[in-house]
Amino acid sequence: MEVPFGKINRRDFMKYCATTAAVLGLSELEFVTKVSEVLAGAASKPPVIWLQGQDCAGCSISFAGALNPPIASMLLDRVSVRYHEAIMAASGHVAEAALKETVQAGGFVLCVEGAIPTKDDRFCMVGGRPFREAVEEAAAKAAAIIAVGACATYGGIPAAGPTGAVGVTKIIKDKPVINLSTCPVHCDHLIGTVLYYLTTSKVPPLDKLGRPKMYFGELVHDNCRRRSYFDNEMFLTDWNDPAQKNWCLYQKGCKGPDTYADCPVRRWNDGLNFCIDCGAGCMGCSEPEFYAGMSPLYTAESERSRDIMARKKAGLIAPVKEEKV
Ligand code: SF4
């Protein structure tokens, strides 16, 4: 088997495959072999269509930041990206023709980035036609549909505006949609989900909001290293006070107690850091209420924050068993 990614040896490659299989919940040897086949390019390259609607392209940028495996390897060797407005070399009629041809052939992975306006199609037109229409047409022939990022899953920031922006599941109701709901998408979540599909030809187990349980199974709050300060009601109120440096960020609007995501464990930028460890409260970007329902973001004045404290006072948020700090 040819070992991909050029610079890593076979031993490291197999270790990576085993880790990836374990993260995907596919710990049997059979699946390690399958993951290695997919990553080594032995399996056929599935076509991918990536559509962008009401978005900032942040999810594309997050995906482009992937280091394990590197984006070039993922794009050029493992999947066949037929249409992606931000990275494709083609443009205009040539690009639209490639999209049409791939949709007609069917059997592709459809990634949707960005929300879809429902008040008026003219709020988001791509290639001279409504974005909604492009999503509906592609979804009808797709083998798997992935809503990439907060906007495509539940509407995100565009849903706070006047366009009636919604996520893919509000438009596509007759097929399962995998929701990868952080803002932006975590590149590990996206690559892991695609790998899961390529390895098993199945959609990964999802929670009731359509998110893969392997990434969204636990609360940010339950893995936060500031958790013992929350339990002891030691809340940071002054960012300039060194004594409060590691205290709980609830008073600064942290929505960690209501947010399911693996950020404290997986972290971001190749495991470097994440919002709370940078000193900013969790914004709840993986939840359907983000953005409008979570704001104001950096104070404890939102309805969500008041609800969190009411539940704490009522003893409905149990203290952690182990000291995390
Ligand atoms: Fe961590 Fe936020 Fe929970 Fe405080 S409220 S413990 S900062 S997740």
mmCIF file of C-alpha atoms and ligand atoms in Angstrom:
data_model
loop_
_atom_site.group_PDB
_atom_site.id
_atom_site.type_symbol
_atom_site.label_atom_id
_atom_site.label_comp_id
_atom_site.label_asym_id
_atom_site.label_seq_id
_atom_site.Cartn_x
_atom_site.Cartn_y
_atom_site.Cartn_z
ATOM 1 C CA MET A 1 0.000 0.000 0.000
ATOM 2 C CA GLU A 2 1.326 3.411 -0.887
ATOM 3 C CA VAL A 3 1.709 5.638 2.160
ATOM 4 C CA PRO A 4 0.221 9.079 1.514
ATOM 5 C CA PHE A 5 1.191 12.582 2.633
ATOM 6 C CA GLY A 6 4.775 12.212 1.404
ATOM 7 C CA LYS A 7 6.564 13.145 4.603
ATOM 8 C CA ILE A 8 5.273 10.606 7.143
ATOM 9 C CA ASN A 9 6.504 7.048 7.532
ATOM 10 C CA ARG A 10 4.332 3.944 7.447
ATOM 11 C CA ARG A 11 4.444 3.461 11.229
ATOM 12 C CA ASP A 12 3.189 7.011 11.894
ATOM 13 C CA PHE A 13 0.614 6.632 9.151
ATOM 14 C CA MET A 14 -0.835 3.437 10.670
ATOM 15 C CA LYS A 15 -0.821 5.086 14.104
ATOM 16 C CA TYR A 16 -2.770 7.993 12.630
ATOM 17 C CA CYS A 17 -5.245 5.588 11.013
ATOM 18 C CA ALA A 18 -5.777 3.737 14.317
ATOM 19 C CA THR A 19 -6.334 7.016 16.184
ATOM 20 C CA THR A 20 -8.735 8.232 13.518
ATOM 21 C CA ALA A 21 -10.667 4.953 13.577
ATOM 22 C CA ALA A 22 -10.919 5.127 17.382
ATOM 23 C CA VAL A 23 -12.172 8.737 17.272
ATOM 24 C CA LEU A 24 -14.780 7.699 14.735
ATOM 25 C CA GLY A 25 -15.865 4.916 17.070
ATOM 26 C CA LEU A 26 -14.520 2.318 14.612
ATOM 27 C CA SER A 27 -11.952 0.623 16.780
ATOM 28 C CA GLU A 28 -12.025 -2.839 15.199
ATOM 29 C CA LEU A 29 -8.985 -3.853 13.145
ATOM 30 C CA GLU A 30 -11.209 -4.165 10.099
ATOM 31 C CA PHE A 31 -12.018 -0.469 10.297
ATOM 32 C CA VAL A 32 -8.397 0.561 10.891
ATOM 33 C CA THR A 33 -7.618 -1.231 7.644
ATOM 34 C CA LYS A 34 -10.505 0.479 5.896
ATOM 35 C CA VAL A 35 -9.470 3.923 7.157
ATOM 36 C CA SER A 36 -5.916 3.306 5.967
ATOM 37 C CA GLU A 37 -7.223 2.223 2.559
ATOM 38 C CA VAL A 38 -9.312 5.343 2.241
ATOM 39 C CA LEU A 39 -6.442 7.604 3.326
ATOM 40 C CA ALA A 40 -3.976 5.792 1.108
ATOM 41 C CA GLY A 41 -6.221 6.358 -1.875
ATOM 42 C CA ALA A 42 -6.894 2.646 -2.474
ATOM 43 C CA ALA A 43 -10.622 3.292 -2.343
ATOM 44 C CA SER A 44 -12.309 5.166 -5.169
ATOM 45 C CA LYS A 45 -12.450 8.944 -4.904
ATOM 46 C CA PRO A 46 -15.985 10.126 -4.207
ATOM 47 C CA PRO A 47 -17.088 13.333 -5.905
ATOM 48 C CA VAL A 48 -17.824 16.286 -3.626
ATOM 49 C CA ILE A 49 -19.916 19.354 -4.344
ATOM 50 C CA TRP A 50 -19.494 22.294 -1.956
ATOM 51 C CA LEU A 51 -22.148 25.018 -2.217
ATOM 52 C CA GLN A 52 -21.896 28.403 -0.493
ATOM 53 C CA GLY A 53 -24.874 30.582 0.373
ATOM 54 C CA GLN A 54 -25.308 33.205 3.105
ATOM 55 C CA ASP A 55 -21.886 32.756 4.663
ATOM 56 C CA CYS A 56 -18.539 34.429 5.317
ATOM 57 C CA ALA A 57 -16.430 31.585 3.827
ATOM 58 C CA GLY A 58 -15.006 31.022 7.334
ATOM 59 C CA CYS A 59 -15.833 27.301 7.164
ATOM 60 C CA SER A 60 -13.901 26.967 3.898
ATOM 61 C CA ILE A 61 -10.969 28.714 5.571
ATOM 62 C CA SER A 62 -11.220 26.472 8.641
ATOM 63 C CA PHE A 63 -11.242 23.409 6.377
ATOM 64 C CA ALA A 64 -8.256 24.792 4.487
ATOM 65 C CA GLY A 65 -6.398 24.939 7.815
ATOM 66 C CA ALA A 66 -6.536 21.158 8.248
ATOM 67 C CA LEU A 67 -3.155 19.660 9.018
ATOM 68 C CA ASN A 68 -4.095 16.028 9.717
ATOM 69 C CA PRO A 69 -4.485 15.094 6.921
ATOM 70 C CA PRO A 70 -3.266 18.208 5.086
ATOM 71 C CA ILE A 71 -5.844 19.945 2.936
ATOM 72 C CA ALA A 72 -3.964 19.395 -0.333
ATOM 73 C CA SER A 73 -3.834 15.661 0.295
ATOM 74 C CA MET A 74 -7.512 15.532 1.246
ATOM 75 C CA LEU A 75 -8.597 17.544 -1.757
ATOM 76 C CA LEU A 76 -6.349 16.156 -4.440
ATOM 77 C CA ASP A 77 -5.911 12.535 -3.423
ATOM 78 C CA ARG A 78 -8.850 11.316 -1.330
ATOM 79 C CA VAL A 79 -11.905 13.036 -2.724
ATOM 80 C CA SER A 80 -12.721 14.655 -6.020
ATOM 81 C CA VAL A 81 -13.960 18.189 -5.415
ATOM 82 C CA ARG A 82 -16.002 19.047 -8.493
ATOM 83 C CA TYR A 83 -17.366 22.388 -7.389
ATOM 84 C CA HIS A 84 -16.255 24.807 -4.672
ATOM 85 C CA GLU A 85 -16.591 28.505 -5.430
ATOM 86 C CA ALA A 86 -13.653 29.552 -3.238
ATOM 87 C CA ILE A 87 -11.032 27.044 -4.374
ATOM 88 C CA MET A 88 -11.918 25.831 -7.866
ATOM 89 C CA ALA A 89 -9.833 27.064 -10.741
ATOM 90 C CA ALA A 90 -12.775 27.193 -13.146
ATOM 91 C CA SER A 91 -15.280 30.038 -13.170
ATOM 92 C CA GLY A 92 -18.411 31.213 -14.948
ATOM 93 C CA HIS A 93 -20.165 28.870 -17.377
ATOM 94 C CA VAL A 94 -17.409 26.225 -17.165
ATOM 95 C CA ALA A 95 -17.830 25.940 -13.388
ATOM 96 C CA GLU A 96 -21.625 25.877 -13.598
ATOM 97 C CA ALA A 97 -21.438 23.176 -16.294
ATOM 98 C CA ALA A 98 -19.216 21.036 -14.014
ATOM 99 C CA LEU A 99 -21.769 21.447 -11.220
ATOM 100 C CA LYS A 100 -24.650 20.473 -13.491
ATOM 101 C CA GLU A 101 -22.839 17.425 -14.829
ATOM 102 C CA THR A 102 -21.899 16.175 -11.331
ATOM 103 C CA VAL A 103 -25.422 16.684 -10.002
ATOM 104 C CA GLN A 104 -26.917 14.794 -12.923
ATOM 105 C CA ALA A 105 -24.547 11.853 -12.347
ATOM 106 C CA GLY A 106 -25.554 11.674 -8.643
ATOM 107 C CA GLY A 107 -23.821 9.702 -5.876
ATOM 108 C CA PHE A 108 -21.727 12.604 -4.561
ATOM 109 C CA VAL A 109 -21.147 14.060 -1.091
ATOM 110 C CA LEU A 110 -22.895 17.411 -0.822
ATOM 111 C CA CYS A 111 -21.407 19.978 1.568
ATOM 112 C CA VAL A 112 -23.460 23.108 2.140
ATOM 113 C CA GLU A 113 -21.834 26.145 3.740
ATOM 114 C CA GLY A 114 -24.035 29.112 4.630
ATOM 115 C CA ALA A 115 -27.690 29.692 5.372
ATOM 116 C CA ILE A 116 -30.593 29.735 2.922
ATOM 117 C CA PRO A 117 -32.941 32.744 2.804
ATOM 118 C CA THR A 118 -36.662 31.983 2.943
ATOM 119 C CA LYS A 119 -38.153 35.504 2.876
ATOM 120 C CA ASP A 120 -37.100 36.179 -0.690
ATOM 121 C CA ASP A 121 -34.852 34.118 -2.978
ATOM 122 C CA ARG A 122 -33.180 37.298 -4.188
ATOM 123 C CA PHE A 123 -31.348 37.599 -0.859
ATOM 124 C CA CYS A 124 -28.970 34.886 -2.113
ATOM 125 C CA MET A 125 -28.510 34.236 -5.816
ATOM 126 C CA VAL A 126 -25.606 32.122 -7.101
ATOM 127 C CA GLY A 127 -24.857 31.709 -10.794
ATOM 128 C CA GLY A 128 -28.006 33.692 -11.613
ATOM 129 C CA ARG A 129 -30.428 31.482 -9.712
ATOM 130 C CA PRO A 130 -31.671 31.122 -6.139
ATOM 131 C CA PHE A 131 -29.259 29.387 -3.787
ATOM 132 C CA ARG A 132 -32.246 27.474 -2.377
ATOM 133 C CA GLU A 133 -32.892 25.965 -5.790
ATOM 134 C CA ALA A 134 -29.238 24.873 -6.159
ATOM 135 C CA VAL A 135 -29.356 23.159 -2.739
ATOM 136 C CA GLU A 136 -32.662 21.404 -3.467
ATOM 137 C CA GLU A 137 -31.468 20.173 -6.844
ATOM 138 C CA ALA A 138 -28.132 18.869 -5.546
ATOM 139 C CA ALA A 139 -29.648 17.335 -2.392
ATOM 140 C CA ALA A 140 -32.074 15.283 -4.492
ATOM 141 C CA LYS A 141 -29.178 13.406 -6.133
ATOM 142 C CA ALA A 142 -26.640 13.420 -3.260
ATOM 143 C CA ALA A 143 -25.446 10.226 -1.530
ATOM 144 C CA ALA A 144 -24.754 12.131 1.698
ATOM 145 C CA ILE A 145 -25.500 15.690 2.790
ATOM 146 C CA ILE A 146 -23.329 17.603 5.261
ATOM 147 C CA ALA A 147 -24.387 21.021 6.575
ATOM 148 C CA VAL A 148 -21.071 22.689 7.290
ATOM 149 C CA GLY A 149 -20.970 25.272 10.098
ATOM 150 C CA ALA A 150 -23.517 27.197 12.187
ATOM 151 C CA CYS A 151 -25.169 29.040 9.257
ATOM 152 C CA ALA A 152 -25.865 25.902 7.215
ATOM 153 C CA THR A 153 -27.096 23.932 10.229
ATOM 154 C CA TYR A 154 -29.457 26.234 12.090
ATOM 155 C CA GLY A 155 -29.186 29.633 10.351
ATOM 156 C CA GLY A 156 -26.343 31.069 12.462
ATOM 157 C CA ILE A 157 -25.604 34.792 12.248
ATOM 158 C CA PRO A 158 -27.661 35.340 9.025
ATOM 159 C CA ALA A 159 -30.748 34.092 10.943
ATOM 160 C CA ALA A 160 -30.421 37.160 13.191
ATOM 161 C CA GLY A 161 -31.074 39.389 10.140
ATOM 162 C CA PRO A 162 -34.096 40.119 7.932
ATOM 163 C CA THR A 163 -33.711 37.410 5.269
ATOM 164 C CA GLY A 164 -35.485 34.540 7.033
ATOM 165 C CA ALA A 165 -32.236 32.558 6.879
ATOM 166 C CA VAL A 166 -32.516 28.890 7.814
ATOM 167 C CA GLY A 167 -30.319 25.822 7.835
ATOM 168 C CA VAL A 168 -30.403 22.956 5.339
ATOM 169 C CA THR A 169 -32.752 20.739 7.406
ATOM 170 C CA LYS A 170 -35.534 23.325 7.111
ATOM 171 C CA ILE A 171 -35.354 22.970 3.312
ATOM 172 C CA ILE A 172 -34.343 19.330 2.807
ATOM 173 C CA LYS A 173 -36.716 17.126 4.779
ATOM 174 C CA ASP A 174 -36.688 13.811 2.944
ATOM 175 C CA LYS A 175 -33.032 12.858 3.517
ATOM 176 C CA PRO A 176 -30.715 12.726 6.543
ATOM 177 C CA VAL A 177 -28.536 15.807 6.911
ATOM 178 C CA ILE A 178 -25.379 15.662 9.035
ATOM 179 C CA ASN A 179 -25.076 18.896 11.018
ATOM 180 C CA LEU A 180 -21.555 20.074 11.851
ATOM 181 C CA SER A 181 -22.660 23.104 13.740
ATOM 182 C CA THR A 182 -19.750 25.106 15.148
ATOM 183 C CA CYS A 183 -18.848 28.578 13.832
ATOM 184 C CA PRO A 184 -16.746 27.947 11.837
ATOM 185 C CA VAL A 185 -16.819 24.210 11.252
ATOM 186 C CA HIS A 186 -13.971 22.333 12.962
ATOM 187 C CA CYS A 187 -11.807 20.782 10.229
ATOM 188 C CA ASP A 188 -11.485 17.555 12.283
ATOM 189 C CA HIS A 189 -15.282 17.276 12.459
ATOM 190 C CA LEU A 190 -15.584 17.629 8.714
ATOM 191 C CA ILE A 191 -12.715 15.338 7.746
ATOM 192 C CA GLY A 192 -13.736 12.759 10.369
ATOM 193 C CA THR A 193 -17.326 12.764 9.125
ATOM 194 C CA VAL A 194 -16.255 12.376 5.501
ATOM 195 C CA LEU A 195 -13.860 9.581 6.525
ATOM 196 C CA TYR A 196 -16.625 7.855 8.482
ATOM 197 C CA TYR A 197 -18.831 7.931 5.412
ATOM 198 C CA LEU A 198 -16.060 6.739 3.082
ATOM 199 C CA THR A 199 -15.178 3.932 5.488
ATOM 200 C CA THR A 200 -18.645 2.655 6.340
ATOM 201 C CA SER A 201 -20.920 4.101 3.601
ATOM 202 C CA LYS A 202 -23.144 5.186 6.474
ATOM 203 C CA VAL A 203 -24.083 8.384 8.248
ATOM 204 C CA PRO A 204 -22.447 8.468 11.725
ATOM 205 C CA PRO A 205 -24.733 8.148 14.787
ATOM 206 C CA LEU A 206 -26.405 11.540 15.261
ATOM 207 C CA ASP A 207 -27.951 13.315 18.254
ATOM 208 C CA LYS A 208 -31.502 14.706 18.132
ATOM 209 C CA LEU A 209 -30.194 17.871 16.447
ATOM 210 C CA GLY A 210 -28.508 15.919 13.658
ATOM 211 C CA ARG A 211 -24.941 16.306 15.006
ATOM 212 C CA PRO A 212 -22.468 13.384 15.122
ATOM 213 C CA LYS A 213 -22.435 12.107 18.697
ATOM 214 C CA MET A 214 -18.705 11.448 18.448
ATOM 215 C CA TYR A 215 -18.114 15.212 18.367
ATOM 216 C CA PHE A 216 -21.166 16.686 20.093
ATOM 217 C CA GLY A 217 -21.852 14.141 22.834
ATOM 218 C CA GLU A 218 -20.658 16.192 25.833
ATOM 219 C CA LEU A 219 -21.156 19.678 27.247
ATOM 220 C CA VAL A 220 -18.303 22.173 26.969
ATOM 221 C CA HIS A 221 -18.970 22.869 30.668
ATOM 222 C CA ASP A 222 -18.265 19.275 31.709
ATOM 223 C CA ASN A 223 -14.766 19.288 30.237
ATOM 224 C CA CYS A 224 -13.841 22.888 31.034
ATOM 225 C CA ARG A 225 -10.730 23.433 33.143
ATOM 226 C CA ARG A 226 -12.450 26.394 34.855
ATOM 227 C CA ARG A 227 -15.298 24.173 36.051
ATOM 228 C CA SER A 228 -14.328 24.024 39.729
ATOM 229 C CA TYR A 229 -14.529 27.838 39.832
ATOM 230 C CA PHE A 230 -18.092 27.664 38.503
ATOM 231 C CA ASP A 231 -19.002 25.132 41.181
ATOM 232 C CA ASN A 232 -17.539 27.452 43.827
ATOM 233 C CA GLU A 233 -19.141 30.566 42.287
ATOM 234 C CA MET A 234 -15.813 32.247 41.623
ATOM 235 C CA PHE A 235 -16.703 34.237 38.533
ATOM 236 C CA LEU A 236 -14.286 36.452 36.622
ATOM 237 C CA THR A 237 -15.607 40.011 36.562
ATOM 238 C CA ASP A 238 -12.446 41.925 35.700
ATOM 239 C CA TRP A 239 -10.230 40.740 32.867
ATOM 240 C CA ASN A 240 -7.468 43.036 34.165
ATOM 241 C CA ASP A 241 -7.307 41.419 37.611
ATOM 242 C CA PRO A 242 -4.506 38.783 37.578
ATOM 243 C CA ALA A 243 -6.058 37.077 40.637
ATOM 244 C CA GLN A 244 -9.125 36.179 38.537
ATOM 245 C CA LYS A 245 -7.124 34.876 35.580
ATOM 246 C CA ASN A 246 -8.465 31.313 35.520
ATOM 247 C CA TRP A 247 -11.868 31.909 37.119
ATOM 248 C CA CYS A 248 -15.143 30.880 35.517
ATOM 249 C CA LEU A 249 -16.310 33.089 32.629
ATOM 250 C CA TYR A 250 -20.030 32.790 33.337
ATOM 251 C CA GLN A 251 -20.302 36.501 34.258
ATOM 252 C CA LYS A 252 -18.640 37.238 30.925
ATOM 253 C CA GLY A 253 -21.445 35.469 29.112
ATOM 254 C CA CYS A 254 -20.073 31.916 28.831
ATOM 255 C CA LYS A 255 -22.706 29.516 27.442
ATOM 256 C CA GLY A 256 -20.619 26.387 28.084
ATOM 257 C CA PRO A 257 -23.264 24.841 30.405
ATOM 258 C CA ASP A 258 -25.736 24.770 27.494
ATOM 259 C CA THR A 259 -23.395 23.910 24.643
ATOM 260 C CA TYR A 260 -22.575 20.476 23.295
ATOM 261 C CA ALA A 261 -19.179 20.329 21.549
ATOM 262 C CA ASP A 262 -15.765 18.784 22.141
ATOM 263 C CA CYS A 263 -13.824 22.093 21.991
ATOM 264 C CA PRO A 264 -12.152 21.738 25.456
ATOM 265 C CA VAL A 265 -10.825 18.305 24.478
ATOM 266 C CA ARG A 266 -10.149 18.657 20.745
ATOM 267 C CA ARG A 267 -9.323 22.376 20.859
ATOM 268 C CA TRP A 268 -8.709 24.357 17.644
ATOM 269 C CA ASN A 269 -5.887 25.173 15.257
ATOM 270 C CA ASP A 270 -4.307 21.750 15.445
ATOM 271 C CA GLY A 271 -5.017 21.434 19.181
ATOM 272 C CA LEU A 272 -3.468 24.789 20.071
ATOM 273 C CA ASN A 273 -6.257 26.508 22.002
ATOM 274 C CA PHE A 274 -9.981 27.293 22.157
ATOM 275 C CA CYS A 275 -12.232 30.213 23.165
ATOM 276 C CA ILE A 276 -12.375 29.627 26.936
ATOM 277 C CA ASP A 277 -8.656 29.032 27.344
ATOM 278 C CA CYS A 278 -8.083 32.271 25.401
ATOM 279 C CA GLY A 279 -10.168 34.095 28.025
ATOM 280 C CA ALA A 280 -13.428 34.459 26.055
ATOM 281 C CA GLY A 281 -16.589 32.713 27.171
ATOM 282 C CA CYS A 282 -18.168 30.012 25.005
ATOM 283 C CA MET A 283 -20.647 31.660 22.604
ATOM 284 C CA GLY A 284 -22.704 28.507 22.185
ATOM 285 C CA CYS A 285 -21.946 28.438 18.459
ATOM 286 C CA SER A 286 -22.864 24.749 18.079
ATOM 287 C CA GLU A 287 -26.408 25.251 19.380
ATOM 288 C CA PRO A 288 -29.501 26.091 17.304
ATOM 289 C CA GLU A 289 -30.065 29.346 19.259
ATOM 290 C CA PHE A 290 -26.726 30.803 18.114
ATOM 291 C CA TYR A 291 -26.426 33.756 17.347
ATOM 292 C CA ALA A 292 -29.513 35.747 18.325
ATOM 293 C CA GLY A 293 -30.623 33.456 21.153
ATOM 294 C CA MET A 294 -27.200 33.515 22.765
ATOM 295 C CA SER A 295 -26.630 37.271 22.710
ATOM 296 C CA PRO A 296 -25.479 39.463 24.315
ATOM 297 C CA LEU A 297 -22.399 37.298 24.104
ATOM 298 C CA TYR A 298 -19.969 38.772 26.598
ATOM 299 C CA THR A 299 -22.205 39.570 29.557
ATOM 300 C CA ALA A 300 -24.428 37.396 31.749
ATOM 301 C CA GLU A 301 -27.520 39.313 30.669
ATOM 302 C CA SER A 302 -28.911 36.961 28.046
ATOM 303 C CA GLU A 303 -31.972 34.872 28.779
ATOM 304 C CA ARG A 304 -29.747 31.817 28.326
ATOM 305 C CA SER A 305 -27.309 33.014 31.017
ATOM 306 C CA ARG A 306 -30.095 33.746 33.497
ATOM 307 C CA ASP A 307 -31.486 30.281 32.871
ATOM 308 C CA ILE A 308 -28.062 28.716 33.496
ATOM 309 C CA MET A 309 -27.787 30.461 36.874
ATOM 310 C CA ALA A 310 -31.366 29.546 37.848
ATOM 311 C CA ARG A 311 -30.550 25.889 37.185
ATOM 312 C CA LYS A 312 -27.331 26.140 39.167
ATOM 313 C CA LYS A 313 -29.191 27.631 42.149
ATOM 314 C CA ALA A 314 -31.795 24.879 41.913
ATOM 315 C CA GLY A 315 -29.041 22.258 42.043
ATOM 316 C CA LEU A 316 -29.828 21.094 38.518
ATOM 317 C CA ILE A 317 -26.210 21.520 37.431
ATOM 318 C CA ALA A 318 -24.319 19.050 39.579
ATOM 319 C CA PRO A 319 -20.717 19.860 40.541
ATOM 320 C CA VAL A 320 -18.023 17.934 38.713
ATOM 321 C CA LYS A 321 -16.722 14.878 40.518
ATOM 322 C CA GLU A 322 -13.084 15.476 39.682
ATOM 323 C CA GLU A 323 -10.987 18.583 40.060
ATOM 324 C CA LYS A 324 -10.309 19.826 36.522
ATOM 325 C CA VAL A 325 -7.867 22.653 37.320
HETATM 326 FE FE1 SF4 B 1 -16.124 26.828 31.835
HETATM 327 FE FE2 SF4 B 1 -17.965 28.462 30.929
HETATM 328 FE FE3 SF4 B 1 -18.681 26.425 32.481
HETATM 329 FE FE4 SF4 B 1 -17.372 28.518 33.505
HETATM 330 S S1 SF4 B 1 -19.460 28.524 32.610
HETATM 331 S S2 SF4 B 1 -16.937 26.378 33.886
HETATM 332 S S3 SF4 B 1 -15.977 29.058 31.821
HETATM 333 S S4 SF4 B 1 -17.791 26.301 30.458
#
